[in-house]
Tab-separated table of C-alpha atoms in Angstrom:
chain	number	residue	atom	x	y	z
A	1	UNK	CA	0.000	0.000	0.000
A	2	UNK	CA	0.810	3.790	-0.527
A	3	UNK	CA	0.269	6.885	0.971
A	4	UNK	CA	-2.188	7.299	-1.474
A	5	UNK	CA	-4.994	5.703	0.416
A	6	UNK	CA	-4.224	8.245	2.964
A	7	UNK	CA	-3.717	11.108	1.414
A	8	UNK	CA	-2.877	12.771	-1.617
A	9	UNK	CA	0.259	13.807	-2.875
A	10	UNK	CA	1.058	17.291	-3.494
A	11	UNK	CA	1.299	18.686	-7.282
A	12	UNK	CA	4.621	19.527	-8.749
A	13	UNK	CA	5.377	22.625	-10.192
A	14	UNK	CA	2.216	24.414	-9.587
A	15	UNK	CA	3.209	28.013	-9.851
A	16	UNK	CA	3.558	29.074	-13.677
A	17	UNK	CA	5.633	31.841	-12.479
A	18	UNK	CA	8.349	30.130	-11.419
A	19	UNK	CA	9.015	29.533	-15.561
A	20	UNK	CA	12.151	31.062	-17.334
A	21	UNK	CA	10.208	33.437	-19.491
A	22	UNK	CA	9.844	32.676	-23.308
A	23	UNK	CA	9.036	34.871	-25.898
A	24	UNK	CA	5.945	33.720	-28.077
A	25	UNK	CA	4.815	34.530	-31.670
A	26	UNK	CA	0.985	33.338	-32.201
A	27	UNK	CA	0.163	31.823	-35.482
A	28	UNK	CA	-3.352	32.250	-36.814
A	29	UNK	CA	-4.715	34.391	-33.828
A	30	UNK	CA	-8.572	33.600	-33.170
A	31	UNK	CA	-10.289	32.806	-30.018
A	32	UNK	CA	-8.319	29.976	-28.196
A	33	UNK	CA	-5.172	31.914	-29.445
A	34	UNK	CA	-6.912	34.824	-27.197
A	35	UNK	CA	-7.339	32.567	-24.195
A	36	UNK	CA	-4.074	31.394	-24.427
A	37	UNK	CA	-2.464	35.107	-24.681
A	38	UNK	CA	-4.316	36.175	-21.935
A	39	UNK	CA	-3.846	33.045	-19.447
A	40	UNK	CA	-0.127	33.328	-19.866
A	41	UNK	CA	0.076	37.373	-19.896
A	42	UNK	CA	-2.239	36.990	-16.245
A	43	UNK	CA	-0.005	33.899	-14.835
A	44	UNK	CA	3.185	34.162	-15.719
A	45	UNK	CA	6.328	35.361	-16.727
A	46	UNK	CA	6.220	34.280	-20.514
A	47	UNK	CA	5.104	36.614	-22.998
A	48	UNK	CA	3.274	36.989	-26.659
A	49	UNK	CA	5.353	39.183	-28.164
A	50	UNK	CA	4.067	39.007	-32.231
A	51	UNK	CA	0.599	37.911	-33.917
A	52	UNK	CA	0.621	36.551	-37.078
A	53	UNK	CA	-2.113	35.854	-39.772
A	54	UNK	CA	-2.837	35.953	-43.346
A	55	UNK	CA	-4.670	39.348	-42.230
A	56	UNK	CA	-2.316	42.288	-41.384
A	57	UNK	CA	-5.772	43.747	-39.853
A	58	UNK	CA	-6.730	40.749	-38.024
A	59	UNK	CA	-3.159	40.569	-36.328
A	60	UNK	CA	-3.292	44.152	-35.556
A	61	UNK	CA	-6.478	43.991	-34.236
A	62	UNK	CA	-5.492	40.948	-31.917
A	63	UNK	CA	-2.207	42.376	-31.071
A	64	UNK	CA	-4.016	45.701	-29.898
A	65	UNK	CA	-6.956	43.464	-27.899
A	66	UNK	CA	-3.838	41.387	-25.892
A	67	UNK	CA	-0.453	43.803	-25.126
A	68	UNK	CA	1.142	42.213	-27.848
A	69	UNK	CA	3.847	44.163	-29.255
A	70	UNK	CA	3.950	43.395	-33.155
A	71	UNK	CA	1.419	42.418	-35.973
A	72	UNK	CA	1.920	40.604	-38.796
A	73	UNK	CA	0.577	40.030	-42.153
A	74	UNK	CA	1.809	36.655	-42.996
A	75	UNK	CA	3.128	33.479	-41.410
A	76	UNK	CA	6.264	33.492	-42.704
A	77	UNK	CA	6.971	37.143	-41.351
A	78	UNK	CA	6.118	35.626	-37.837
A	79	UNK	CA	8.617	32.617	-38.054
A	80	UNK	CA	11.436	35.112	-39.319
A	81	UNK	CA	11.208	37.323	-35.951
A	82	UNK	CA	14.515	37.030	-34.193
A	83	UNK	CA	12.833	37.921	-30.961
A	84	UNK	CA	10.209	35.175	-31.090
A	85	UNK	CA	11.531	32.096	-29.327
A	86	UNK	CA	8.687	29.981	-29.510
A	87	UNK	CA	5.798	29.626	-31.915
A	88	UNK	CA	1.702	28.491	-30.817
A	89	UNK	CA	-0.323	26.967	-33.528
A	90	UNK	CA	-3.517	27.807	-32.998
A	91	UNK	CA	-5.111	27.117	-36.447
A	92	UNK	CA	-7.558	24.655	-37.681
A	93	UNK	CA	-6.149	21.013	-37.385
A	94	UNK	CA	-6.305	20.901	-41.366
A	95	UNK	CA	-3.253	23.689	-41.019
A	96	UNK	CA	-1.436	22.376	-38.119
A	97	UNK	CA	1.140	20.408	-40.016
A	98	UNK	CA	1.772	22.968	-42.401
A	99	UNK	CA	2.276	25.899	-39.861
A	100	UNK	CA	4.419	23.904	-37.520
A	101	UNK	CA	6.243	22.858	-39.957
A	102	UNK	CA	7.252	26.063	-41.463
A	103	UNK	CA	8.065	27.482	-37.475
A	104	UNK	CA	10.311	24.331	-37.349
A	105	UNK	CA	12.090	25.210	-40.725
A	106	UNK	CA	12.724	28.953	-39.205
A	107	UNK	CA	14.161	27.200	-36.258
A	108	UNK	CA	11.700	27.875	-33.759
A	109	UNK	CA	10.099	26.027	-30.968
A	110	UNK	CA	6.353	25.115	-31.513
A	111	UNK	CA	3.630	24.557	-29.639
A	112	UNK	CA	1.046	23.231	-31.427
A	113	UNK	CA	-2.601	23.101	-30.642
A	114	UNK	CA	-4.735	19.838	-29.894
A	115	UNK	CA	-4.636	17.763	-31.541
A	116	UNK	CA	-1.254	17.554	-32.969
A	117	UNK	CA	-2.113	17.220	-36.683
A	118	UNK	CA	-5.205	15.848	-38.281
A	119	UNK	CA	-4.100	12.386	-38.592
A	120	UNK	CA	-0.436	10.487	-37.523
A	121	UNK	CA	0.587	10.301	-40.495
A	122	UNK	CA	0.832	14.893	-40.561
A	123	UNK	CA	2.256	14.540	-36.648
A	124	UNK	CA	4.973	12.123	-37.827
A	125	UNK	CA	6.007	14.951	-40.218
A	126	UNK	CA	6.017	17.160	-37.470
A	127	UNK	CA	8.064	15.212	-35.389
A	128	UNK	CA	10.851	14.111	-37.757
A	129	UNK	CA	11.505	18.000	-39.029
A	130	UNK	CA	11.835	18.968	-35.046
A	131	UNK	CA	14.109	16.425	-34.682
A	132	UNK	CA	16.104	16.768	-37.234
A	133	UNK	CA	16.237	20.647	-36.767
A	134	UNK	CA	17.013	20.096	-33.248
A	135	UNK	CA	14.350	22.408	-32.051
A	136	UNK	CA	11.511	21.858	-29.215
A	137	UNK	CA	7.887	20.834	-30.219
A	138	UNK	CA	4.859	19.378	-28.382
A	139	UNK	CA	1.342	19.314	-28.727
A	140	UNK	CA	-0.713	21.632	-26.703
A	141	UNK	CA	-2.508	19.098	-24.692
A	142	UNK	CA	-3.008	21.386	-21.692
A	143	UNK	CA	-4.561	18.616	-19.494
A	144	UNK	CA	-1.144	16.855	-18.800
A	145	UNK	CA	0.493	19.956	-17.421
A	146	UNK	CA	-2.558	20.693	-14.962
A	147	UNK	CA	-2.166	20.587	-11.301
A	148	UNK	CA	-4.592	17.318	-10.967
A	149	UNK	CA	-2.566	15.624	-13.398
A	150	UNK	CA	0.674	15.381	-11.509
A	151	UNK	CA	-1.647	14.076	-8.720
A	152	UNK	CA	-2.911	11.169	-10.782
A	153	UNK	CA	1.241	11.013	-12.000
A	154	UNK	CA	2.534	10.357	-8.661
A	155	UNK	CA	-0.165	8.099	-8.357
A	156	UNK	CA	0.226	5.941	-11.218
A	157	UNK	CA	3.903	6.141	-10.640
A	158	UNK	CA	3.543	4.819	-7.049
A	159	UNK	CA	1.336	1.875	-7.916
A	160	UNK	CA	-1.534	2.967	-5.778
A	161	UNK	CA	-4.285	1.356	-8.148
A	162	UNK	CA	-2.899	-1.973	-8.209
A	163	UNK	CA	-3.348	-3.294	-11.519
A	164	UNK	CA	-5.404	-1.136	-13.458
A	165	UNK	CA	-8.486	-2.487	-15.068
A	166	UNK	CA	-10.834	0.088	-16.642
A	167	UNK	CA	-9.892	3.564	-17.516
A	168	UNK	CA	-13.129	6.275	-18.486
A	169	UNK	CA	-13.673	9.338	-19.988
A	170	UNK	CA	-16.545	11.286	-21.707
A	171	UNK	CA	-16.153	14.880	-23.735
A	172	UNK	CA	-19.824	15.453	-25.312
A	173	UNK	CA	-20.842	19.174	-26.522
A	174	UNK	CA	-24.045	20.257	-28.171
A	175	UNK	CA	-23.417	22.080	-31.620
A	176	UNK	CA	-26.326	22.100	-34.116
A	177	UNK	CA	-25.672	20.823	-36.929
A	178	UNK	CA	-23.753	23.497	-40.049
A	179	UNK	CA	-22.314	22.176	-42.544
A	180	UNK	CA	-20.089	25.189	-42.788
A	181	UNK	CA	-18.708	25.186	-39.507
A	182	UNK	CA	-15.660	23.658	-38.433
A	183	UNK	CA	-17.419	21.280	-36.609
A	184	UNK	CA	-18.586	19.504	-39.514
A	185	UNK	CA	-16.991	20.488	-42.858
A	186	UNK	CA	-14.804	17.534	-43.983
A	187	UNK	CA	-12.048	19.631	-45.686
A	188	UNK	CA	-11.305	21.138	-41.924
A	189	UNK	CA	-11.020	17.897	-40.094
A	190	UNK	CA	-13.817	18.216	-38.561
A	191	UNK	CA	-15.441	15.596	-36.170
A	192	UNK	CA	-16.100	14.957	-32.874
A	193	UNK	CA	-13.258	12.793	-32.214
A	194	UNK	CA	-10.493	15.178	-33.371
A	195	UNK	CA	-11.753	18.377	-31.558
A	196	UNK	CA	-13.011	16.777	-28.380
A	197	UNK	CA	-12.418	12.786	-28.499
A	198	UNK	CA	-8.782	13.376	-28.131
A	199	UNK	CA	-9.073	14.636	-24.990
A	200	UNK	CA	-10.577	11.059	-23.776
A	201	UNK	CA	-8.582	9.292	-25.899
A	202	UNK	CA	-4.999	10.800	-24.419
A	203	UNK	CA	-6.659	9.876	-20.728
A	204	UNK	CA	-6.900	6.391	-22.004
A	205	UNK	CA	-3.317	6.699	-23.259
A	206	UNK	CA	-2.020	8.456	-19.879
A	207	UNK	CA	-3.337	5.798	-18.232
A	208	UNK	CA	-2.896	2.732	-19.931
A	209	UNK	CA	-0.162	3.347	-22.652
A	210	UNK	CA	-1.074	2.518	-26.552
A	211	UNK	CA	-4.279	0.427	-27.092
A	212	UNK	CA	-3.433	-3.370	-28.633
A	213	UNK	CA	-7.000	-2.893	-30.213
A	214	UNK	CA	-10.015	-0.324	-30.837
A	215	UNK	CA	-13.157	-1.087	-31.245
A	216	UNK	CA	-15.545	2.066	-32.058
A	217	UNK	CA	-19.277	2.524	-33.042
A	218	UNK	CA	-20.766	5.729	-33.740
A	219	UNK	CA	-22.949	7.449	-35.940
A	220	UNK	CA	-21.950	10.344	-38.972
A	221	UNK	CA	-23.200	13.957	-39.724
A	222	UNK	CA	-24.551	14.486	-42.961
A	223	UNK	CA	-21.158	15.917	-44.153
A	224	UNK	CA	-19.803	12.823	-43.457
A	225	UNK	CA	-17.832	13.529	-40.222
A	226	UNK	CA	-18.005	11.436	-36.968
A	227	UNK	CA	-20.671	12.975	-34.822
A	228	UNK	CA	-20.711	10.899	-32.276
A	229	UNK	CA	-18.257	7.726	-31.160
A	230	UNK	CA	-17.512	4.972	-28.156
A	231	UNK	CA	-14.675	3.576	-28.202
A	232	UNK	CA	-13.136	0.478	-26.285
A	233	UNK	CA	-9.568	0.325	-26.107
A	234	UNK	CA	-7.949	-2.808	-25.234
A	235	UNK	CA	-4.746	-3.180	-23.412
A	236	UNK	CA	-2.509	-6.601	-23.906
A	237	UNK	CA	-3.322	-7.105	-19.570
A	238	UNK	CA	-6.602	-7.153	-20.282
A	239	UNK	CA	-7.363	-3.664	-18.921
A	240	UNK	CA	-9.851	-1.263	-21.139
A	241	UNK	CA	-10.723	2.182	-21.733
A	242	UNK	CA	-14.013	3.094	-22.093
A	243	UNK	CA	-14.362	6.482	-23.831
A	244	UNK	CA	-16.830	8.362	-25.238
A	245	UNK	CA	-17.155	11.663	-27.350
A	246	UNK	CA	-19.902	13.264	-29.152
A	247	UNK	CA	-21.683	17.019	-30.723
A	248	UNK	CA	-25.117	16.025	-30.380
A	249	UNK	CA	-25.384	15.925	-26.243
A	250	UNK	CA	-23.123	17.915	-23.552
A	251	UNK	CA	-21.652	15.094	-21.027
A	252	UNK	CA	-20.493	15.317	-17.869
A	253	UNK	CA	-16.767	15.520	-19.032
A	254	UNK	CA	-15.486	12.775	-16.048
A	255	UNK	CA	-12.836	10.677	-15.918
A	256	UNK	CA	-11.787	7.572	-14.035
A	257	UNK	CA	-8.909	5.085	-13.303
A	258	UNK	CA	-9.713	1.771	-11.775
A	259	UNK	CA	-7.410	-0.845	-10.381
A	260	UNK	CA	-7.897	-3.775	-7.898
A	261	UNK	CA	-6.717	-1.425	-5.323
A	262	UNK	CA	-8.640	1.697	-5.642
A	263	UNK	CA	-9.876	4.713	-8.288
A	264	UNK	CA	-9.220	8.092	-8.717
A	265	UNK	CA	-12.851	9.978	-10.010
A	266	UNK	CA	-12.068	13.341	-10.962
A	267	UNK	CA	-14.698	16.037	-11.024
A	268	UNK	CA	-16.190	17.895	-13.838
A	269	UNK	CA	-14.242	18.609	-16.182
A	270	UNK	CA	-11.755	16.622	-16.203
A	271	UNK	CA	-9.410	18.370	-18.731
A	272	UNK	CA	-9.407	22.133	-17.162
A	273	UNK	CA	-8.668	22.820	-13.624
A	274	UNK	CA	-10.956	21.059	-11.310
A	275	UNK	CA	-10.907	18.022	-8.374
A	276	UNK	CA	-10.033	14.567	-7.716
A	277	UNK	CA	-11.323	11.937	-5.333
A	278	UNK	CA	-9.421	8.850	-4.351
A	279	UNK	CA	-11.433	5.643	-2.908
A	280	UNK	CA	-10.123	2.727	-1.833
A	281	UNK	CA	-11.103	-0.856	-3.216
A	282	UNK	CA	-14.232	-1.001	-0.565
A	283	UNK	CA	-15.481	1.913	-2.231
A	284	UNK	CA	-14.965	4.097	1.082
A	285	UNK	CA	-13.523	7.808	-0.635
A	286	UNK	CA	-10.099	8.589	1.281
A	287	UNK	CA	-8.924	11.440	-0.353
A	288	UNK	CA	-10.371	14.556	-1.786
A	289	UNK	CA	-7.963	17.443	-3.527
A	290	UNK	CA	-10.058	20.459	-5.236
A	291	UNK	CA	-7.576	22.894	-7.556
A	292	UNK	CA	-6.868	25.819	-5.199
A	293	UNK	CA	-4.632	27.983	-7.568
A	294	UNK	CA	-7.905	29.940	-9.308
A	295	UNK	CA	-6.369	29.390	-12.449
A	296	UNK	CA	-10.035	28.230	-14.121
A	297	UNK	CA	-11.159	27.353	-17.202
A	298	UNK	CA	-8.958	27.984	-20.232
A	299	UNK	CA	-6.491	29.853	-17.945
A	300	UNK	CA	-5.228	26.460	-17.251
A	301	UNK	CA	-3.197	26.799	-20.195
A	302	UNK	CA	-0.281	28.965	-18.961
A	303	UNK	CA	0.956	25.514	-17.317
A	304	UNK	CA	1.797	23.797	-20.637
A	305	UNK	CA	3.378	27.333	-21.930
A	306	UNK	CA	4.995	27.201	-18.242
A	307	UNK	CA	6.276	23.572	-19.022
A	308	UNK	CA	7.823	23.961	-22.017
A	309	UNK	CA	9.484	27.187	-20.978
A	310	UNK	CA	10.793	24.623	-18.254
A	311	UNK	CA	12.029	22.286	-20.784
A	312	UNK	CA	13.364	24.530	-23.483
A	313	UNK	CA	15.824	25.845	-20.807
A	314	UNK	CA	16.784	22.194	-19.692
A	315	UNK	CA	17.521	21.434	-23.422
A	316	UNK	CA	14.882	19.051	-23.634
A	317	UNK	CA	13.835	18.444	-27.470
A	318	UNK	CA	10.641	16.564	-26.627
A	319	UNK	CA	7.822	16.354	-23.185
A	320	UNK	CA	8.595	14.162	-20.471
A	321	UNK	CA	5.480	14.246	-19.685
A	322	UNK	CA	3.639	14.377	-22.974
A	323	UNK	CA	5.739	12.850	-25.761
A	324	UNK	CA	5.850	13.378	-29.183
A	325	UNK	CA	5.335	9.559	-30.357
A	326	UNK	CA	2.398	9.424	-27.643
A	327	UNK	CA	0.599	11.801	-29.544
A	328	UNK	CA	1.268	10.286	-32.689
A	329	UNK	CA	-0.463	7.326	-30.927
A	330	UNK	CA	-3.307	9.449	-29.960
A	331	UNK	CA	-3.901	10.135	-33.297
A	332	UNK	CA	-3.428	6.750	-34.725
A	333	UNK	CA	-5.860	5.337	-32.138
A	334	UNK	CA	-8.319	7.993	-33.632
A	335	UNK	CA	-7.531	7.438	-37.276
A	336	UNK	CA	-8.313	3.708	-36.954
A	337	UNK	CA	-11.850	4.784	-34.833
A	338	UNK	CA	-12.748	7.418	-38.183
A	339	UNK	CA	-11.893	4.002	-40.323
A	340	UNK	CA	-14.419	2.023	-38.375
A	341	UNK	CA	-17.108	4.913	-38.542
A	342	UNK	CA	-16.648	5.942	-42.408
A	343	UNK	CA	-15.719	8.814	-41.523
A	344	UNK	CA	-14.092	11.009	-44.134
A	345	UNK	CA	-11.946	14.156	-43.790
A	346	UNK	CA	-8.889	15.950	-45.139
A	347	UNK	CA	-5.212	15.198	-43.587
A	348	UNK	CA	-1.908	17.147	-44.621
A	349	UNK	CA	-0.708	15.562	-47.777
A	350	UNK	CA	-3.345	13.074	-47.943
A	351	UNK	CA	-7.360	12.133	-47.694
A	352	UNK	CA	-8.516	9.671	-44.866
């Protein structure tokens, strides 16, 4: 047994502000690249220092709206900054590949948002040109870096589930069906699974490592895109994941790990700053940790930007704590669920 049925351990590296400071150049600057401006200008240390998009007025306009020094009227101006250390992708998937890949060619560090690419085959690209260039790249899966998720870390780390049997995870939202949105136009990537199944899907993979099997069922939009999937993900011990992800129905957003000696429940969401509860195998809770740092919401962010700050200076090439080839894996565990459904989209280079 561990301490872990006592109590719960502390999180590591909570304060974003103990970071080295970065400087950041934001690539295609639209809402989440807001949120993510703003979370890291509020929390820390590291700053946006140039906006870039294929509108000069855009970036201005952004760059005005978030203290952020210069404006730019094209992508490649952006990469070319000497004073930008570190580039966030915040495009559509469909462009993530081809934007990260251009930062990496400037010899920049990139963050690029969830999911990596929009399919493994576009994140393998991604990952070969950073290392070969040498440079720093990870996807912005801002769960891993939270708080909580150090928690469940030290947990796994420590053994205090026993074997683990069955990992869960839901991530439903409710978006009307338009075929010109995002959401649901093919030649975007869009889909349930890549915009809000891989959140559930890189629990499973957190918890349980790369699937041995997937097994999904679902239904389509009209466009064609996945509109709502379960998946099943089967370990070689015999231990599952049971995930679902959908745009028809807002779900709890919960997740679970379950071993023969206890769980860990978290409370809603599960991928932004929140709680965790910790029973033992008899069911009895003996541990309860809510997020004190008031760092809600998409504000949660600053800890990846925090992270990688951490592990540029290090001379780290790649996340300890969020690999590269995991989430290639991600993304190969969703490619293979879009197979099963029939669902069609558009990938970097290629057509799924």
């Amino acid at each position: 047994m561990t301490r872990a049925f006592d109590t719960l351990p502390d999180p590591r590296h909570p304060d974003p502000e103990d970071a080295p400071a970065l400087r950041w150049g934001v690539l295609a600057p639209g809402a989440i690249a807001a949120d993510f401006t703003d979370a890291l200008h509020k929390h820390s240390g590291q700053r946006v220092v140039a906006a870039g998009s294929r509108s000069l007025e855009r970036a201005t306009a952004f760059a005005a709206a978030h203290g952020v020094e210069r404006a730019y009227g094209s992508y490649d101006q952006l990469v070319a900054d000497p004073d930008v250390d570190v580039v966030y992708v915040a495009s559509p998937h469909t462009q993530h590949a081809e934007l990260a890949l251009l930062a990496i060619a400037a010899g920049k560090h990139v963050l690029v948002e969830k999911p990596l690419a929009a399919n493994a085959a576009e994140a393998r690209l991604i990952a070969d040109a950073a290392r070969a260039a040498g440079v720093f790249a990870m996807e912005a899966m801002w769960t891993r870096y939270l708080p909580q998720t150090d928690i469940v870390r030290q947990l796994l780390d420590d053994g205090a589930f026993g074997e683990l049997r069955v990992v869960t995870a839901d991530f439903g939202g409710s978006a009307p069906y338009d075929p010109t949105s995002r959401l649901f136009d093919p030649a975007l990537a869009g889909g349930a699974l890549l915009d809000l199944g891989v959140y559930v899907v890189s629990w499973a993979s957190f918890a349980l490592g790369s699937p041995a099997s997937v097994l999904a069922t679902g239904s389509l939009a009209p466009s064609g895109v996945d509109e709502q999937a379960a998946l099943i993900l089967s370990t070689t011990t015999g231990a599952q994941a049971l995930l679902s992800t959908g745009l028809k129905a807002a779900t709890p957003s919960l997740a679970t790990i379950n071993g023969w000696a206890g769980r860990v429940e978290t409370d809603s969401p599960f991928w932004s700053a929140s709680g965790l509860r910790f029973f033992r195998a008899d069911g009895a809770q003996a541990a309860y940790w809510i997020d004190p740092y008031q760092r809600p919401g998409r504000e949660g962010m600053v800890y990846e930007a925090a992270a990688l700050a951490r592990f540029v200076m290090a001379g780290l090439t790649d996340s300890p704590l969020h690999p590269l080839d995991e989430a290639i894996g991600t993304l190969a565990t969703i490619d293979e669920a879009r197979r099963q459904l029939g669902a069609v989209g558009v990938g970097y280079g290629s057509t799924l």
